[in-house]
Tab-separated table of C-alpha atoms and ligand atoms in Angstrom:
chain	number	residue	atom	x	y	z
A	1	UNK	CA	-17.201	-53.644	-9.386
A	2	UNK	CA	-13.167	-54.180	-10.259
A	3	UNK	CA	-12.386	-51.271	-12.293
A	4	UNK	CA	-10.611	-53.188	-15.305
A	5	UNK	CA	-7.751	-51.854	-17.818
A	6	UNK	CA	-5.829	-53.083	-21.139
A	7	UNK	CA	-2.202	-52.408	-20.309
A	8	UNK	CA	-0.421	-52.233	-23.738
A	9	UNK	CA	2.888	-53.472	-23.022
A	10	UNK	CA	6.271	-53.066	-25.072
A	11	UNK	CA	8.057	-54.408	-21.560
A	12	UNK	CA	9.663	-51.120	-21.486
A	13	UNK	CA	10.043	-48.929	-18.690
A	14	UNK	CA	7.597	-46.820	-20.163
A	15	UNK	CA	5.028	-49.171	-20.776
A	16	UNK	CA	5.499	-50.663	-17.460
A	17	UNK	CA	5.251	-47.856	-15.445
A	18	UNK	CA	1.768	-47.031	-17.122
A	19	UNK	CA	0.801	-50.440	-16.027
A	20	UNK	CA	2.106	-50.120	-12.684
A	21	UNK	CA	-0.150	-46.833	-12.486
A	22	UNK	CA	-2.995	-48.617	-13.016
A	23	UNK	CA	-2.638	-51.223	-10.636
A	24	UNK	CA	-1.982	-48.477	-8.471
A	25	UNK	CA	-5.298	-46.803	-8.671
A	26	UNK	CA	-6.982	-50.267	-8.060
A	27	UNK	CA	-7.499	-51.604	-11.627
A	28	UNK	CA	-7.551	-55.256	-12.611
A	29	UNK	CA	-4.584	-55.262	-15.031
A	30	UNK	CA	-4.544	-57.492	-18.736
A	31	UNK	CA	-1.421	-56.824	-20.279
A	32	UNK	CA	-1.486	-56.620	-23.834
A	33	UNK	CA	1.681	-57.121	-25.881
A	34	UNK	CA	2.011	-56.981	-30.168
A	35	UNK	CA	4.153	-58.139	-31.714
A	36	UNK	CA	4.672	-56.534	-35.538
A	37	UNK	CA	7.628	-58.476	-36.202
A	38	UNK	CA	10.196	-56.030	-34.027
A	39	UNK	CA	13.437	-57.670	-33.957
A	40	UNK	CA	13.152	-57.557	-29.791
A	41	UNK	CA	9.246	-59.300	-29.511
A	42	UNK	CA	10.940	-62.743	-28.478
A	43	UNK	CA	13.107	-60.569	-25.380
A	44	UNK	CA	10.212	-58.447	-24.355
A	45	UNK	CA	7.534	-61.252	-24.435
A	46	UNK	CA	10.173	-62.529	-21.941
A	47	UNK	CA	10.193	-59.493	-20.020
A	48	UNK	CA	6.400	-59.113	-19.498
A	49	UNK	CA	6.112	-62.805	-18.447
A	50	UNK	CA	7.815	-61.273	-15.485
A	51	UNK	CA	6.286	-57.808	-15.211
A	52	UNK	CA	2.885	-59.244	-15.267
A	53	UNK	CA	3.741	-62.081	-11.999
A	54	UNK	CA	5.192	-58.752	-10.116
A	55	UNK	CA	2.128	-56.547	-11.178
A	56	UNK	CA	0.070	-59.625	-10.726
A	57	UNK	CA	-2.216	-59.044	-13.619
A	58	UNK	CA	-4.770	-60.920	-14.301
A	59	UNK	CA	-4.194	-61.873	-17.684
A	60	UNK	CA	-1.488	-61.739	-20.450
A	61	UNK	CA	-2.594	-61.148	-24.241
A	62	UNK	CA	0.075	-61.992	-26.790
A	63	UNK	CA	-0.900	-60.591	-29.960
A	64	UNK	CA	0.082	-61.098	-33.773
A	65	UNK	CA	0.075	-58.505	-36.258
A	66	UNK	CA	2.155	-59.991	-39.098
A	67	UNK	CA	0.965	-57.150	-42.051
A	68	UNK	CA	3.304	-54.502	-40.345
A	69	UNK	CA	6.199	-57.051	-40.665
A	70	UNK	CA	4.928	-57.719	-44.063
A	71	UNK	CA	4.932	-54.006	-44.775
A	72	UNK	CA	8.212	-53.164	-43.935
A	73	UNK	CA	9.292	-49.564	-43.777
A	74	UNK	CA	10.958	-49.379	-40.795
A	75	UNK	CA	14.296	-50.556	-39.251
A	76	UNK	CA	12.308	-52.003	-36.607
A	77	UNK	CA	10.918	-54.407	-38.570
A	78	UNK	CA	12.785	-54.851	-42.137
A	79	UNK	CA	15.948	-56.982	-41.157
A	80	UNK	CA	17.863	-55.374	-44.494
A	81	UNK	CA	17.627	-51.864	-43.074
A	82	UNK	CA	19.706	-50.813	-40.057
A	83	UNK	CA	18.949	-49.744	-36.812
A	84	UNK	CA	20.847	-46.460	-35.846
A	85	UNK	CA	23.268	-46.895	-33.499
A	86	UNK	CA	25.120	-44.236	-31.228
A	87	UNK	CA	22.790	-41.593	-32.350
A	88	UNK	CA	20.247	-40.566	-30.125
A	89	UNK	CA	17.897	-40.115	-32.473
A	90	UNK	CA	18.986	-40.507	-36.059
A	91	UNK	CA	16.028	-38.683	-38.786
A	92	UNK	CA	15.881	-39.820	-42.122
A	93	UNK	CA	17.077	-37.042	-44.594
A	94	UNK	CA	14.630	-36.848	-46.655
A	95	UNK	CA	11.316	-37.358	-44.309
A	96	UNK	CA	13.038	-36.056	-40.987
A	97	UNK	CA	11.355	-39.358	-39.450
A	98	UNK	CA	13.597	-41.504	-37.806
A	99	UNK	CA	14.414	-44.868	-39.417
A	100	UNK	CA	12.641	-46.810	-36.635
A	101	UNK	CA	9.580	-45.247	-37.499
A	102	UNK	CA	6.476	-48.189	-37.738
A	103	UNK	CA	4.184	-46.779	-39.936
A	104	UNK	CA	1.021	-45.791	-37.997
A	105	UNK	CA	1.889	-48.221	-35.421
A	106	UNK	CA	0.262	-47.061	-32.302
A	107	UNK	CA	-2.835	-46.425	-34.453
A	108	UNK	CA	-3.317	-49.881	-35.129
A	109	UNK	CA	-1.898	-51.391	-31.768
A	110	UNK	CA	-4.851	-48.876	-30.246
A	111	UNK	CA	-7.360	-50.283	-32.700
A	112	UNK	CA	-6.608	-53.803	-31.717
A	113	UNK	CA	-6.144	-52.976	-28.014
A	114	UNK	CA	-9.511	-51.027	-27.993
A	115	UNK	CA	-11.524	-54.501	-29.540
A	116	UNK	CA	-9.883	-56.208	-26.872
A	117	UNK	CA	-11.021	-53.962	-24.026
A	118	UNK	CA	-14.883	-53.798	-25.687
A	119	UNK	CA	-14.652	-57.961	-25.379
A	120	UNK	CA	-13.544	-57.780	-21.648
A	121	UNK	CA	-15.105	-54.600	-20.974
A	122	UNK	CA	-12.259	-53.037	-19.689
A	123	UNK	CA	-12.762	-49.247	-18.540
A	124	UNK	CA	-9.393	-47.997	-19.625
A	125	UNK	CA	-6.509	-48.631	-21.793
A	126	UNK	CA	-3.422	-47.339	-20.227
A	127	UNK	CA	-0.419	-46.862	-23.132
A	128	UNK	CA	3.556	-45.717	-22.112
A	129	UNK	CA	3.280	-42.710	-24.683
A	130	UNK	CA	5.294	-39.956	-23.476
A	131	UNK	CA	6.965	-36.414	-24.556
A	132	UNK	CA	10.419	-37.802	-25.131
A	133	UNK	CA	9.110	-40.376	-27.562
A	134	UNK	CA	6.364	-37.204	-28.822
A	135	UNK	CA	9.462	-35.813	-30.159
A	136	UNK	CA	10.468	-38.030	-32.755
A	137	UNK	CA	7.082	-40.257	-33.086
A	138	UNK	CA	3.436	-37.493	-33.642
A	139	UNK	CA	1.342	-40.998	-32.018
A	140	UNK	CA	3.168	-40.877	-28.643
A	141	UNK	CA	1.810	-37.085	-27.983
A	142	UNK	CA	-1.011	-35.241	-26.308
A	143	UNK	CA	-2.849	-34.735	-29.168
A	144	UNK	CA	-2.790	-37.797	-31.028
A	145	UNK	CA	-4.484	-39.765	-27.527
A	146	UNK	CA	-7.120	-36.836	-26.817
A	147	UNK	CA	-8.543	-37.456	-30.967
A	148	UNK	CA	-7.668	-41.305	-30.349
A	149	UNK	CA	-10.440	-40.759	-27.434
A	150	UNK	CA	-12.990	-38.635	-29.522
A	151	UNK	CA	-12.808	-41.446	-32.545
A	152	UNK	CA	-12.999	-44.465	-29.336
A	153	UNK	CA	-16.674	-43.540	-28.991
A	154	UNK	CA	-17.884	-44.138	-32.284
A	155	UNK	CA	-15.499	-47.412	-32.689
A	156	UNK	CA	-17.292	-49.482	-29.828
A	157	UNK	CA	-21.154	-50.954	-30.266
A	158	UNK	CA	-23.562	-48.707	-28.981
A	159	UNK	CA	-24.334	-50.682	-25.657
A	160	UNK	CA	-20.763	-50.405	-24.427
A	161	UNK	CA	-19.073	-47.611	-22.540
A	162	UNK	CA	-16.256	-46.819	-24.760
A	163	UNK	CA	-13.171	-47.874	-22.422
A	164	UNK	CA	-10.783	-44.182	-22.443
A	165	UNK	CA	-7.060	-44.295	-23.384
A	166	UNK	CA	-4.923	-42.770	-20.278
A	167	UNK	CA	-1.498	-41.912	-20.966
A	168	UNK	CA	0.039	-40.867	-17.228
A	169	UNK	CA	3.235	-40.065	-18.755
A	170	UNK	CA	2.326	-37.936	-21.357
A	171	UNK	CA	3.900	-35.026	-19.983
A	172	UNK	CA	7.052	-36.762	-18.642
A	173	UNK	CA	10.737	-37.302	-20.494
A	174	UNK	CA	13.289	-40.238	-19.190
A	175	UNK	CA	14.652	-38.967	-15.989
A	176	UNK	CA	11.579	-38.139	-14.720
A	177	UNK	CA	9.658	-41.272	-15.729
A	178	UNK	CA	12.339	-42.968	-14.073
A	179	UNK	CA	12.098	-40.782	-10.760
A	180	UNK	CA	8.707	-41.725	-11.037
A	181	UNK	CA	9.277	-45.088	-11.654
A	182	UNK	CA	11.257	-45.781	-8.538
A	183	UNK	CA	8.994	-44.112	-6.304
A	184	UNK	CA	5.981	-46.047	-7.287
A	185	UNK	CA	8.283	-49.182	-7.015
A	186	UNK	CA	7.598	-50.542	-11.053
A	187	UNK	CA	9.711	-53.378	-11.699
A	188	UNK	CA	12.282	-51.188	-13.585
A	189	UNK	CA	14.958	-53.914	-13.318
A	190	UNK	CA	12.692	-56.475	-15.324
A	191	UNK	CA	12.109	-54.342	-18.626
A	192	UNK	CA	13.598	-54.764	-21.681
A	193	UNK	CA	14.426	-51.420	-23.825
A	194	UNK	CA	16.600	-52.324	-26.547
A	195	UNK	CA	15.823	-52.575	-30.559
A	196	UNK	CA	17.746	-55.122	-31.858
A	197	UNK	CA	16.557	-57.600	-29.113
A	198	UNK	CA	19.585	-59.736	-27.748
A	199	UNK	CA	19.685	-61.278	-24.569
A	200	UNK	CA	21.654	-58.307	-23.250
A	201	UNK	CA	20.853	-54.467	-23.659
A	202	UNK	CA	23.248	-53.104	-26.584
A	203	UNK	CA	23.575	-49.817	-24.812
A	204	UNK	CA	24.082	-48.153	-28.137
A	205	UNK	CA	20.967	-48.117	-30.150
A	206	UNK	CA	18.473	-44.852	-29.710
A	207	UNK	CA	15.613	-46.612	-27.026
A	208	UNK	CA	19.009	-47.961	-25.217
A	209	UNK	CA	20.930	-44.501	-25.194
A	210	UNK	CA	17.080	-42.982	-23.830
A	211	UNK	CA	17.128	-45.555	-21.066
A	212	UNK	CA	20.939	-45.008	-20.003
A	213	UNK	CA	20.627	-41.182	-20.019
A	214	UNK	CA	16.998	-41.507	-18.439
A	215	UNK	CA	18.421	-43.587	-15.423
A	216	UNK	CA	21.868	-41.244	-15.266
A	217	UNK	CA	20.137	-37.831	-15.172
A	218	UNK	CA	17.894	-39.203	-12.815
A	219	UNK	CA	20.592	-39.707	-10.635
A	220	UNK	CA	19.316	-43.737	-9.850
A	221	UNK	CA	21.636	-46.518	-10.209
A	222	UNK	CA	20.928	-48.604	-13.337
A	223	UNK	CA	20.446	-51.995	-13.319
A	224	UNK	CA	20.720	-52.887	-17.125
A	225	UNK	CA	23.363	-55.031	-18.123
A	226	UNK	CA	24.920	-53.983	-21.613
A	227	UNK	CA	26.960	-55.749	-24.040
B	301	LIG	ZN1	19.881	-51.345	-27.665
């Protein structure tokens, strides 16, 4: 039987190449995509349009989750706050978090990811999490996916096999997810990194200034175009 998985998808290159590992080891893909109101959703529902025809998933879920926008509290997703620019990664003062925190975002992208994959009785849910984002964000770590798992088994009806989240890049900062990324041939050139979500990369804000150091000490020509 097709092994299937839930591919949550930023359009990132981290995101991407989690997706790309699961077509890899023979899963049907669905690509799963939220947007919170992040000032980039419109560029990288764009970009996964495209990642999904060169991963040729099977499906593409566009999903809404308007109370985060609602909520606020992030730079991400509050228009009046700023995103940090030229800082690779900027931490509030007073909560050492940086500004482009979304509170318990991952969380509750997981939670609506995981109802998904109990509907379509996916077997996995592969995420982009990774230890350069672990550094800054506690839900892109180790830790935080291993409990995720433990709680996953108790969240589904009692007839399903809870589906398990994989994170392949859990272990991995930039360079080497892009080393990695080149030699399992993810469509690096059709993600889309940046924060504030214009047509072109800004090259300046944090998730830019990862991607252009990732693809520099990697030693791999990048193919972004900045502003
Ligand atoms: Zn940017």
């Amino acid at each position: 039987m097709t092994k299937k998985a839930v591919c949550v998808c930023s359009g990132g290159i981290d995101s991407t190449l989690a997706a790309t590992i699961a077509s890899n080891e023979g899963y049907e893909l669905h690509l799963f995509h939220v947007s919170y109101g992040q000032r980039a959703e419109a560029s990288e529902k764009e970009a996964i349009e495209k990642i999904a025809a060169y991963l040729d998933a099977k499906t593409i879920k566009f999903v809404e989750i308007p109370f985060l926008k609602e909520l606020g509290g992030s730079s991400l997703t509050d228009l009046k706050r700023k995103v940090p620019i030229g800082e690779a990664v900027s931490l509030d003062k007073e909560r050492a978090t940086p500004s482009t925190w979304v509170p318990c975002r991952n969380l509750i992208l997981l939670a609506h990811a995981s109802a998904y994959a109990e509907v379509i009785s996916a077997d996995a849910i592969f995420v982009g999490f990774n230890a350069e984002e672990a550094m800054s964000y506690p839900d892109n770590g180790k830790e935080f996916v291993e409990l995720y798992n433990v709680v996953l088994e108790k969240a589904v009806a009692s007839y399903c096999q809870p589906p398990t989240v994989k994170a392949p890049l859990v272990d991995l900062f930039k360079p080497d997810i892009i080393k990695k990324g080149i030699e399992l041939k993810a469509p690096l050139h059709l993600t889309y990194s940046c924060y504030l979500g214009e047509e072109k990369h800004c090259g300046v804000c944090e998730s830019c200034l990862h991607r252009r150091r990732g693809f520099e000490e990697a030693g791999v020509d990048d193919p972004t175009v900045y502003l």
